[in-house]
Each structure stands twice: as structure tokens, then as C-alpha cells.
Short mmCIF file of C-alpha atoms in Angstrom, two decimals:
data_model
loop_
_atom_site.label_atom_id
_atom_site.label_comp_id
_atom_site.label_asym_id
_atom_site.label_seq_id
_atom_site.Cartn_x
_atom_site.Cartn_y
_atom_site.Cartn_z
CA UNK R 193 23.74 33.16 11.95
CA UNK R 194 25.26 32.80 15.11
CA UNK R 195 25.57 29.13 17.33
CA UNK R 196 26.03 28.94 21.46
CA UNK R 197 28.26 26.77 21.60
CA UNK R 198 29.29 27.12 25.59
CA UNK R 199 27.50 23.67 26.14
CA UNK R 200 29.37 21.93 23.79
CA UNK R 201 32.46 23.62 25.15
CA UNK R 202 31.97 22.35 28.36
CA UNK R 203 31.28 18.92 27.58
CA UNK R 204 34.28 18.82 25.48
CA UNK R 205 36.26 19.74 28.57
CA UNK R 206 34.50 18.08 30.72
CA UNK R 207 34.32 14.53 28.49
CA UNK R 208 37.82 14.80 26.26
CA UNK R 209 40.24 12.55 28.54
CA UNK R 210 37.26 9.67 28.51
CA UNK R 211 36.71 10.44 24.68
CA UNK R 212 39.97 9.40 23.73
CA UNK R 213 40.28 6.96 25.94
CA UNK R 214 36.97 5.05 24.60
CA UNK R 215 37.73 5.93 20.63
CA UNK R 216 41.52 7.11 20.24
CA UNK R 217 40.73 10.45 19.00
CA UNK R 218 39.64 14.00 20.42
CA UNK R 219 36.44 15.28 20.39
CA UNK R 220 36.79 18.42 18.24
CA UNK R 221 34.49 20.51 17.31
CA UNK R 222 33.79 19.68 13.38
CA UNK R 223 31.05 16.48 15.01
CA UNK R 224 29.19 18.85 16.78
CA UNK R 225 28.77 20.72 13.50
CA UNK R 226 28.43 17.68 11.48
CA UNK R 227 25.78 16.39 13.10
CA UNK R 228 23.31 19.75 13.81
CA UNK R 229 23.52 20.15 10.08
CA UNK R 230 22.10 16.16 9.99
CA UNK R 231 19.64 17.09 12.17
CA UNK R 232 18.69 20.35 10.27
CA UNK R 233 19.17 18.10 6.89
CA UNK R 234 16.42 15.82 8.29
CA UNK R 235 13.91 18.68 9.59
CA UNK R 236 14.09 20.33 6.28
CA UNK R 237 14.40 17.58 3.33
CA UNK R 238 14.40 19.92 0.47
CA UNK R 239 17.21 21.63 1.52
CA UNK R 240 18.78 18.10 1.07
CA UNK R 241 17.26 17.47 -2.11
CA UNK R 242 18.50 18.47 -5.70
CA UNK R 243 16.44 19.34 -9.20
CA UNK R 244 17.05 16.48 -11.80
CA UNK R 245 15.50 17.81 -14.99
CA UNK R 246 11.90 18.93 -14.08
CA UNK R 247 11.85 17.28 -11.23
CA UNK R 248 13.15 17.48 -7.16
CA UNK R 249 14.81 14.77 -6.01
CA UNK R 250 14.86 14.39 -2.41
CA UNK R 251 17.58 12.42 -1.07
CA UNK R 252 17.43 9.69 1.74
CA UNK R 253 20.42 9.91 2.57
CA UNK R 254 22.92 12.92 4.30
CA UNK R 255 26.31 13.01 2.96
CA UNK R 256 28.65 15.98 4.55
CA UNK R 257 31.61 17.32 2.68
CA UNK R 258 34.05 19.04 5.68
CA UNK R 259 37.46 20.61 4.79
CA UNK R 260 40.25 19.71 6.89
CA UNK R 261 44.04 21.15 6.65
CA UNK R 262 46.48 18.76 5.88
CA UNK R 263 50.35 18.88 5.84
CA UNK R 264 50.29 19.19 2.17
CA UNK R 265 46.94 20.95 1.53
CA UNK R 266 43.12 21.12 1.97
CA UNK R 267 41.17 18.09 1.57
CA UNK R 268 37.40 17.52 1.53
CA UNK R 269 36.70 14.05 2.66
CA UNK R 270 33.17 12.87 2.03
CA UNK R 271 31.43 12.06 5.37
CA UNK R 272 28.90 9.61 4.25
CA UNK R 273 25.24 8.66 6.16
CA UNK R 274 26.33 11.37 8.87
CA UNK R 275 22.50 11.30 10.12
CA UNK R 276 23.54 7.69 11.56
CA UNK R 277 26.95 8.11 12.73
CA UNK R 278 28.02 8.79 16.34
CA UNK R 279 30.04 11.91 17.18
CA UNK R 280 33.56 9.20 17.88
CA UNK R 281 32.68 7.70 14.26
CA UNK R 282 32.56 11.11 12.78
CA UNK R 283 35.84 12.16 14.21
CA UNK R 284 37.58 9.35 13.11
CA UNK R 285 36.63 9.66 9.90
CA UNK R 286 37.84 13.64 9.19
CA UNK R 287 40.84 12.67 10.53
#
């Protein structure tokens, strides 16, 4: 599946100097992604959901795992309620 992601190219540009400014980090590109896959989380709840037993569980709740390089290694922080975080709050956290 392919993503346009010109728009959110631009805005980055356009916004980045007033993003840091306002939350001390860059805009990057990993919120953008966190937060369509929130959105599609929300528009299709069983793809959120998991089988306990016999049973489907839906969650209500979106938790997003992201890999991030690190100095010494990948890590996989836990992004936690992503469906209610803003785009600043999400980059702060996968740094």
C-alpha cells in the first residue's frame, strides 16, 4: 500500500521552526503515522481487537508499538492511548 505523503511534507516544512519552538522537539514523521493508524484503529475495531478463548475481545483502547534506533540498539517503546494524543505528545514520547 502506498501513502501521499507531500501534504504532510509540506506542513512539516512549512510548521517545524514553530513546532519546536511550542514543544521542544521536531515534528518527524513517525506522528503522522502514529496517528492514521489511530484513526484506521478506530474505523475498523476488530482489527484492534484480539481472540481470548472463544471469544473476540475488542479493545477500547489504541496502544502503538514504534521502533526507534538508539545509540545502543532498537527499542520499541509502547505509545499508549495514541487515539487521544496530539502529534507534539506523540513525538515526545518516541523520543
Amino acid at each position: 500500500m502506498e501513502c501521499d505523503m507531500s501534504n504532510a511534507m509540506a506542513l512539516r516544512k512549512e510548521m517545524q521552526d514553530e513546532f519546536i519552538k511550542a514543544h521542544g522537539t521536531k515534528l518527524g514523521f513517525m506522528s503522522f503515522f502514529v496517528k492514521a493508524s489511530a484513526h484506521a484503529l478506530q474505523k475498523i475495531p476488530i482489527a484492534n481487537a484480539v481472540i481470548d478463548g472463544d471469544e473476540v475481545v475488542y479493545r477500547n483502547y489504541i496502544d502503538i508499538s514504534v521502533a526507534v534506533a538508539t545509540p545502543k540498539g532498537l527499542v520499541v517503546p509502547v505509545l499508549r492511548d495514541c487515539d487521544k494524543k496530539t502529534y507534539a505528545e506523540i513525538e515526545n514520547e518516541i523520543i
